[in-house]
XYZ file of C-alpha atoms in Angstrom:
573
model
C -55.199 42.916 8.955
C -53.783 43.651 12.088
C -57.419 43.936 13.735
C -58.379 40.772 13.165
C -54.699 39.472 14.409
C -55.078 41.184 17.608
C -58.884 39.566 17.695
C -58.234 36.623 17.002
C -55.203 36.392 19.677
C -57.731 37.884 22.373
C -60.342 34.831 21.306
C -57.350 32.235 21.666
C -55.848 33.831 24.621
C -59.568 33.446 26.459
C -60.222 30.488 25.044
C -57.538 29.040 26.950
C -57.976 31.138 30.594
C -61.747 29.407 30.056
C -60.096 25.378 29.485
C -57.639 26.508 32.422
C -60.793 27.101 34.597
C -62.574 24.447 33.964
C -62.797 21.802 37.086
C -60.116 18.991 36.284
C -61.255 15.626 35.803
C -60.744 12.229 37.294
C -60.973 11.069 33.805
C -57.226 12.228 34.082
C -56.617 9.638 36.189
C -53.806 7.153 34.646
C -52.476 3.811 35.611
C -48.647 3.347 36.180
C -48.604 -0.271 37.915
C -50.277 -3.133 39.771
C -48.496 -6.080 41.311
C -50.116 -8.539 43.262
C -49.440 -10.659 46.391
C -50.423 -14.208 45.412
C -49.758 -17.917 47.177
C -49.997 -21.192 45.113
C -51.165 -22.916 47.435
C -54.202 -24.999 48.081
C -55.085 -22.646 50.989
C -53.873 -19.530 48.932
C -56.031 -16.408 49.996
C -53.313 -13.894 50.152
C -55.447 -9.849 51.753
C -54.377 -6.644 52.284
C -54.442 -5.055 56.085
C -52.803 -1.549 55.451
C -50.763 0.371 52.837
C -48.451 2.863 54.972
C -46.208 5.904 52.981
C -42.519 5.755 55.307
C -40.825 8.630 56.016
C -38.728 8.651 52.028
C -41.607 8.173 50.905
C -41.210 4.585 49.854
C -44.457 2.369 51.299
C -44.801 -0.308 53.592
C -47.413 -3.263 53.036
C -48.744 -4.825 56.036
C -50.488 -8.505 54.750
C -51.253 -11.612 54.905
C -50.736 -15.215 52.678
C -52.120 -18.159 53.032
C -50.131 -21.877 53.393
C -51.470 -24.734 53.813
C -47.211 -26.070 53.799
C -44.088 -25.140 54.054
C -43.706 -26.071 50.126
C -46.054 -23.019 49.144
C -44.392 -20.104 47.576
C -46.094 -16.509 48.558
C -45.222 -13.996 45.775
C -45.301 -9.966 45.269
C -45.718 -9.997 41.145
C -43.554 -12.896 40.128
C -41.072 -12.112 43.217
C -40.750 -15.129 45.314
C -41.040 -13.377 48.988
C -41.890 -15.608 51.625
C -42.530 -19.837 52.184
C -45.429 -21.060 53.578
C -46.030 -22.593 56.951
C -46.952 -26.018 57.427
C -50.500 -25.981 58.540
C -53.135 -29.027 60.069
C -56.925 -27.694 60.497
C -59.479 -26.547 57.530
C -59.077 -22.897 57.541
C -56.408 -20.946 56.079
C -52.884 -19.691 57.843
C -52.147 -16.550 58.316
C -48.474 -15.829 57.234
C -47.798 -12.456 58.254
C -46.450 -10.225 55.558
C -44.212 -7.056 55.984
C -42.833 -5.767 53.131
C -40.880 -2.503 51.969
C -41.046 -1.333 48.438
C -40.138 1.451 46.293
C -42.937 4.008 44.615
C -42.132 2.290 41.638
C -43.378 -0.940 42.314
C -39.774 -2.741 43.405
C -39.244 -4.832 46.406
C -36.868 -4.082 48.682
C -37.588 -6.394 52.153
C -39.543 -8.183 53.663
C -40.242 -9.655 56.882
C -42.390 -13.039 57.129
C -43.826 -15.257 59.930
C -42.085 -18.973 59.643
C -44.166 -20.358 62.397
C -47.677 -18.956 64.241
C -50.548 -17.338 62.762
C -52.280 -13.959 62.392
C -55.505 -12.797 62.418
C -56.982 -11.375 59.844
C -58.362 -8.028 59.382
C -56.464 -6.982 62.604
C -52.719 -5.855 61.311
C -51.713 -2.148 61.262
C -49.231 0.039 61.091
C -47.640 3.310 61.852
C -44.317 5.058 60.183
C -41.834 6.358 62.288
C -39.981 9.361 62.108
C -36.218 7.091 61.713
C -37.471 6.245 58.496
C -38.600 2.429 60.030
C -42.876 1.038 60.639
C -44.587 -0.028 64.157
C -47.193 -3.063 63.716
C -49.915 -3.831 66.061
C -51.713 -7.271 65.934
C -52.445 -9.989 67.898
C -51.008 -13.788 66.586
C -51.258 -17.477 68.321
C -49.753 -20.209 67.493
C -50.137 -22.580 64.332
C -52.424 -25.545 65.018
C -50.510 -28.766 64.704
C -47.127 -27.247 65.736
C -48.280 -26.223 69.361
C -45.039 -26.499 70.666
C -43.385 -24.494 68.300
C -42.998 -20.826 69.508
C -43.967 -18.377 67.231
C -41.129 -17.143 64.949
C -40.286 -14.179 62.239
C -37.435 -13.528 60.241
C -36.455 -10.135 59.137
C -34.833 -8.826 56.601
C -31.500 -9.347 57.917
C -31.572 -13.003 58.207
C -32.421 -12.993 61.948
C -35.403 -15.405 63.581
C -37.335 -13.276 66.760
C -38.665 -15.835 68.192
C -41.987 -14.944 70.750
C -42.739 -17.108 73.255
C -46.332 -17.218 75.790
C -47.160 -19.999 77.701
C -49.537 -22.584 76.172
C -52.111 -24.295 78.992
C -51.183 -28.283 79.306
C -52.977 -29.745 77.169
C -51.648 -27.029 74.295
C -54.905 -24.883 73.985
C -54.164 -21.873 71.523
C -55.053 -18.454 72.663
C -54.226 -14.553 71.054
C -51.826 -11.948 72.861
C -51.360 -8.796 71.191
C -47.824 -7.924 69.460
C -46.517 -4.596 68.855
C -43.365 -4.861 67.020
C -40.789 -2.015 65.171
C -38.739 -2.346 62.182
C -35.757 -0.741 60.734
C -36.063 1.389 57.923
C -34.059 -1.631 56.627
C -36.578 -4.359 57.664
C -34.264 -5.178 61.096
C -36.689 -6.104 64.226
C -35.544 -3.437 66.457
C -37.557 -5.212 69.238
C -41.197 -6.748 70.161
C -43.685 -5.921 72.803
C -47.101 -8.497 73.849
C -49.788 -7.563 75.553
C -50.263 -10.625 77.217
C -53.952 -11.482 77.501
C -55.446 -13.672 80.455
C -56.487 -17.663 78.979
C -57.408 -18.240 82.697
C -61.124 -20.125 81.342
C -64.094 -17.866 81.990
C -66.236 -18.361 85.583
C -69.551 -19.872 83.709
C -67.531 -21.394 81.334
C -69.430 -24.348 81.457
C -67.812 -27.757 79.259
C -67.473 -26.295 75.886
C -64.736 -22.973 76.750
C -63.671 -24.828 80.407
C -59.928 -25.306 79.860
C -58.916 -22.328 77.763
C -60.254 -18.359 77.105
C -58.851 -18.616 73.721
C -59.538 -15.118 71.873
C -58.895 -12.337 74.820
C -58.655 -8.607 72.463
C -59.104 -7.463 69.520
C -56.312 -4.994 67.893
C -58.011 -2.426 65.758
C -55.318 0.206 65.050
C -51.900 2.135 65.942
C -51.328 6.152 65.644
C -48.270 7.673 66.833
C -46.727 11.307 67.997
C -44.038 13.984 67.543
C -42.530 12.275 70.037
C -42.561 9.072 69.139
C -44.774 7.630 71.557
C -47.175 5.185 70.591
C -51.060 4.517 70.834
C -52.874 1.089 70.183
C -56.580 0.602 70.560
C -59.390 -2.133 70.647
C -61.248 -4.333 72.185
C -60.182 -6.428 75.993
C -61.946 -9.454 76.567
C -59.763 -10.443 79.264
C -56.799 -8.730 81.637
C -53.744 -7.226 80.113
C -50.586 -7.319 81.172
C -48.121 -4.964 79.413
C -44.175 -4.263 80.770
C -43.256 -1.370 81.858
C -39.364 0.412 81.403
C -38.462 -0.969 84.353
C -39.508 -4.537 84.363
C -42.685 -4.184 86.456
C -46.011 -4.776 84.800
C -49.269 -3.143 84.946
C -52.295 -5.057 84.674
C -55.705 -3.457 83.144
C -59.475 -4.993 83.811
C -61.870 -5.621 81.339
C -65.688 -4.896 81.584
C -69.169 -5.345 80.104
C -67.615 -9.782 80.572
C -69.862 -10.564 83.541
C -71.882 -12.887 82.097
C -69.539 -14.411 79.143
C -68.459 -17.711 78.586
C -65.439 -17.092 76.640
C -67.075 -17.762 73.329
C -65.371 -16.327 71.350
C -68.540 -15.631 68.734
C -69.691 -13.682 71.499
C -69.133 -10.059 71.355
C -68.153 -8.379 74.710
C -65.902 -6.352 76.247
C -64.533 -2.922 76.566
C -62.678 -0.547 74.345
C -58.757 0.202 75.048
C -55.919 2.594 74.187
C -52.581 1.585 75.474
C -49.710 4.475 75.243
C -46.237 3.073 74.650
C -43.232 5.031 74.517
C -41.095 4.498 71.617
C -38.945 1.544 72.702
C -42.713 -0.282 74.117
C -42.739 0.426 77.080
C -45.974 0.714 78.827
C -47.236 4.798 79.664
C -49.890 4.725 80.280
C -54.112 3.719 78.937
C -57.701 3.998 78.374
C -60.906 2.079 79.092
C -64.134 3.144 78.504
C -66.592 2.891 81.490
C -69.935 2.694 82.425
C -72.239 -0.371 80.339
C -72.892 -1.428 76.605
C -73.047 -4.639 75.023
C -69.228 -4.205 73.973
C -67.649 -1.321 72.773
C -63.717 -0.400 71.455
C -62.472 2.236 69.820
C -61.860 1.026 65.804
C -59.054 3.604 64.763
C -56.999 6.717 65.871
C -55.814 10.222 64.427
C -53.621 12.133 66.079
C -53.800 16.180 65.077
C -52.682 19.366 66.577
C -51.785 17.440 70.005
C -55.555 15.771 70.008
C -56.039 12.122 69.974
C -59.396 11.593 67.638
C -61.164 7.822 68.288
C -63.457 6.128 65.858
C -65.620 4.135 68.363
C -67.865 1.668 67.596
C -70.278 0.356 70.019
C -73.627 -1.951 70.993
C -75.182 -0.245 73.534
C -77.812 -0.811 76.071
C -80.892 0.709 76.384
C -81.714 3.818 78.126
C -78.273 2.672 80.050
C -75.382 5.644 80.183
C -71.902 4.051 78.683
C -68.774 6.637 79.484
C -65.381 7.423 77.668
C -63.514 9.113 80.630
C -66.171 11.653 82.341
C -68.392 12.255 79.281
C -71.446 9.367 78.749
C -74.186 8.861 76.174
C -77.139 6.976 76.667
C -78.446 5.178 74.095
C -82.346 5.083 73.099
C -82.219 1.251 72.045
C -79.388 -1.443 71.945
C -78.002 -1.016 68.567
C -75.076 -1.154 66.847
C -73.968 2.244 66.429
C -70.773 4.491 65.466
C -69.597 7.438 67.618
C -66.229 9.836 67.823
C -63.944 10.894 71.165
C -61.500 13.277 71.231
C -58.791 13.368 74.428
C -55.295 14.739 75.236
C -52.688 12.488 74.418
C -52.042 11.718 78.619
C -55.484 9.686 77.857
C -56.592 10.961 81.177
C -58.515 14.412 79.195
C -62.110 13.373 77.566
C -62.790 16.673 75.119
C -66.069 15.110 74.377
C -67.427 12.245 72.871
C -70.669 11.220 70.464
C -73.102 8.406 69.918
C -74.514 8.598 66.437
C -76.886 6.242 66.898
C -78.756 3.875 64.158
C -82.319 3.161 64.711
C -82.274 -0.071 63.193
C -81.720 -3.102 65.584
C -79.619 -5.275 62.670
C -77.156 -2.395 62.212
C -73.436 -2.686 61.335
C -70.329 -1.603 59.748
C -67.747 -3.339 58.633
C -64.582 -1.811 56.869
C -64.896 1.445 59.077
C -62.338 4.255 58.814
C -62.092 7.594 59.921
C -59.681 10.955 58.425
C -59.904 13.973 60.655
C -59.534 17.170 58.013
C -58.745 20.952 59.136
C -62.068 21.284 59.112
C -64.703 17.753 59.616
C -64.141 14.056 60.745
C -64.989 11.734 58.106
C -66.273 8.332 59.131
C -66.808 5.975 56.636
C -67.438 1.922 55.700
C -69.990 -0.367 54.505
C -72.941 -0.202 56.917
C -76.197 -1.712 57.063
C -77.438 1.879 58.459
C -80.130 3.828 59.635
C -79.955 7.466 61.073
C -81.395 10.570 60.791
C -79.312 14.160 59.979
C -81.491 17.590 60.792
C -83.999 17.055 57.913
C -82.882 14.048 56.291
C -83.129 10.657 56.548
C -80.141 8.120 55.682
C -80.797 4.559 55.272
C -79.136 1.636 53.284
C -80.575 -0.795 51.722
C -80.961 -4.649 53.752
C -77.789 -5.309 52.207
C -74.545 -2.757 53.236
C -73.816 -0.013 51.661
C -71.188 2.296 50.874
C -71.841 4.854 54.187
C -69.239 8.602 54.423
C -70.517 10.869 57.702
C -69.360 13.769 58.711
C -68.912 15.357 61.705
C -67.862 18.993 63.268
C -64.049 18.427 64.816
C -64.623 20.719 67.418
C -67.457 18.938 68.865
C -67.942 15.980 67.451
C -71.496 16.428 66.235
C -72.914 15.087 63.422
C -73.504 17.575 60.674
C -73.809 15.478 57.286
C -74.341 12.145 55.903
C -74.716 10.095 52.532
C -75.058 6.180 52.276
C -75.046 5.041 48.508
C -77.565 2.316 47.616
C -75.759 0.052 45.752
C -75.314 -3.582 47.847
C -72.211 -4.335 49.794
C -70.818 -1.325 48.226
C -68.067 0.512 50.713
C -65.981 3.849 51.220
C -62.998 2.461 52.698
C -60.639 5.729 52.463
C -60.434 9.560 51.408
C -58.342 12.474 50.657
C -57.684 16.036 49.845
C -56.015 18.033 47.164
C -54.096 20.989 47.659
C -57.640 23.030 47.220
C -59.352 21.249 49.395
C -61.818 18.896 47.944
C -62.161 15.829 48.626
C -61.967 11.906 47.270
C -63.156 8.644 48.369
C -62.277 5.562 47.682
C -64.827 3.142 47.050
C -65.739 -0.302 45.768
C -68.587 -2.508 45.541
C -68.841 -6.747 45.571
C -67.101 -8.195 42.666
C -67.350 -4.499 41.471
C -64.734 -2.264 40.453
C -62.194 -0.486 42.201
C -62.877 3.652 41.965
C -62.422 6.961 43.194
C -65.283 9.683 43.564
C -65.264 13.476 43.876
C -67.226 14.421 46.791
C -68.691 18.013 47.245
C -67.595 18.742 50.923
C -70.396 20.756 51.815
C -73.393 18.355 49.989
C -71.944 14.773 50.212
C -73.238 14.915 46.547
C -70.315 12.499 43.677
C -69.592 14.786 41.107
C -66.697 12.948 39.293
C -66.272 9.579 39.362
C -63.192 7.440 38.249
C -62.875 3.428 37.403
C -59.699 1.675 38.465
C -59.658 -1.604 38.247
C -63.025 -3.966 37.178
C -63.149 -6.210 40.266
C -62.276 -5.717 43.918
C -63.480 -7.698 46.784
C -62.596 -5.449 49.349
C -60.223 -2.567 49.777
C -58.174 -1.101 52.267
C -55.934 1.771 52.004
C -55.428 5.087 49.729
C -51.543 6.695 50.145
C -51.267 9.759 48.271
C -47.943 11.785 47.110
C -47.646 14.601 45.329
C -49.762 13.971 42.092
C -49.920 9.567 42.650
C -51.676 7.316 43.852
C -51.436 4.119 45.636
C -54.016 1.427 46.434
C -54.453 -1.563 47.979
C -57.350 -3.483 47.438
C -58.068 -7.754 47.122
C -59.572 -9.498 43.929
C -59.813 -12.648 43.116
C -59.780 -14.270 38.620
C -57.102 -14.445 36.332
C -55.562 -12.256 33.800
C -57.838 -9.202 35.063
C -56.989 -6.064 33.382
C -56.760 -2.369 34.854
C -59.404 -0.204 33.435
C -58.146 3.510 34.389
C -56.025 5.172 31.731
C -52.264 5.265 31.232
C -50.509 2.495 31.570
C -52.254 -1.301 31.789
C -51.617 -3.799 34.254
C -52.666 -7.377 34.123
C -52.758 -9.492 37.310
C -54.049 -13.145 38.302
C -54.857 -15.132 41.729
C -55.054 -18.705 42.098
C -57.600 -17.417 45.244
C -58.098 -14.331 46.011
C -55.181 -11.710 45.883
C -53.786 -8.694 47.609
C -53.599 -5.678 44.958
C -50.965 -3.213 45.038
C -51.681 -0.254 42.014
C -50.163 3.126 41.742
C -52.200 5.992 39.584
C -51.433 9.286 38.772
C -53.215 12.183 39.488
C -54.590 15.354 37.692
C -53.772 17.523 40.667
C -51.042 17.506 43.621
C -52.874 16.022 46.532
C -52.495 17.110 50.306
C -50.017 16.005 52.828
C -51.950 13.270 54.818
C -52.631 14.267 58.698
C -50.577 10.876 59.894
C -46.885 11.802 58.171
C -44.248 12.326 60.273
C -41.956 14.975 60.954
C -38.441 13.796 61.465
C -37.956 15.501 64.578
C -34.863 13.862 65.851
C -35.841 13.230 69.801
C -34.675 10.786 72.909
C -36.954 7.636 71.769
C -34.995 5.378 74.577
C -31.450 4.431 77.079
C -29.997 1.731 77.750
C -27.417 0.822 80.434
C -24.508 -1.648 79.695
C -22.168 -3.047 82.736
C -18.778 -3.985 82.338
C -20.396 -7.580 81.593
C -22.615 -6.482 79.434
C -25.286 -6.839 80.724
C -28.035 -3.948 79.153
C -30.760 -2.715 81.841
C -33.129 -0.190 81.541
C -31.845 1.806 84.581
C -28.478 2.310 85.745
C -25.501 -0.310 87.492
C -24.599 0.783 90.570
C -20.296 1.645 89.289
C -19.799 1.648 85.592
C -22.152 2.301 82.967
C -22.075 2.767 78.796
C -24.801 4.304 78.594
C -26.684 4.143 74.952
C -29.144 6.990 73.945
C -31.706 5.948 70.943
C -32.538 8.796 68.791
C -35.566 8.989 66.553
C -33.878 9.610 63.279
C -32.294 6.251 63.933
C -29.029 7.676 65.197
C -27.412 6.640 68.750
C -24.811 8.191 70.540
C -22.497 6.389 73.419
C -21.272 7.426 76.714
C -19.620 6.405 80.282
C -21.717 7.264 83.206
C -20.711 6.247 86.838
C -23.389 5.900 89.459
């Protein structure tokens, strides 16, 4: 009997070991909660920009809401968080929304615009070591209120006005905006990337009065010292202010024959480096010649800046990033990567992953830099050969994932999902470095796929939410996953296991949803170390006048640190 018992124990022990050795299934992902950002107005479309994890683990939600009148109300779940803006044109107004929410979905505070418009799909955020956040976006005046300054109300009730000169006949134009917000929701400073709005020399009658769009804002990053990097594409001259109050002007290229039509894709890639108080430090612009090029997103890892390049080259014509050049074989839209030092002076490599179809395009593009590879993703109409593998999308735009070598940027592998209007939009890893990707298909489900990082084949999949028009971000923290996506419809119910949730949107809503993972996610590359460093110094004379440089005589010196603290001393100059 004892022998039978011992055999039974051995069998049970072996069975348990085999069970524990089985790979974790994504079917174990369970929903925790979901809330929608919605508006009750006629122009009620609300969309996501980016979801970012704060230094303390909370979430920053950067989004925009649609409104037509001041009576419209924008809600997060059942909670009103912002009012609409009177708007007289036919397209929906973009209300700026920046909120801080807990991991349980509780609203802490919101900053919203009360006048002015924010461009769709051009809002980007990065968390800072002091618990705050910096947001980069572009904005212009509200149609029908051209005499009113652009205005934001922060969580402390303060109104922060941004003014730039409108032409005499009140033509609107975009400027880039970089805004620093404290962990408590106070706007600490705002920097403008001021764009020249004078008409182009060959504008003709249609654009003779004004150049309305001189910038695309496509990304933001921060380094260990709190310096900031803003990237995108520029079409007109940019002016930025230095710490001493003087200005730097950056000239565009690839605009020689442009007439100012905002529907035409022209211009060149740029990166602007700012200090932690928003003052100019350095800049980078692409060289050579192309139809247009842009740096769409950036990641800083191990002291180097990696950028995702989007360009339409000119056949047999070199374009350059620093001293590194590539010559396209055709004039097609293509992805690329660039790696440079943080001083923006030294480019280590620049690669172009040239598509072989004329109508190529990539929407919803993103990049992650892992320890061993660079991952590029998006919704692509693309055709490319990688070794013996030929990748080709349908005639529609399909989910694409490319893998490049982190040390050289050379393309290693890729996959394109043959699903119309689908996209890979973000990735993360578990602590064993297994790869997971967020994906959606138009009016299809929001899903997570486990992907073999060597072959890029899908090995597992779980569907989270049944309807997703688009998706923007995934954020992980331990065994929790947070997603930002878009949807429409009444009483739409989650489909993952766990605690179901139901959301509704009159038109289009931005959905923030939370899930538990059956494993621990790896730490994200862009999470900020809480290192205390000096981020700015201000000098005050005895009359209370502030300056970035010391006055002659007695000065009160206020030093700001990255953890949010400050010190006050006196000095004599």
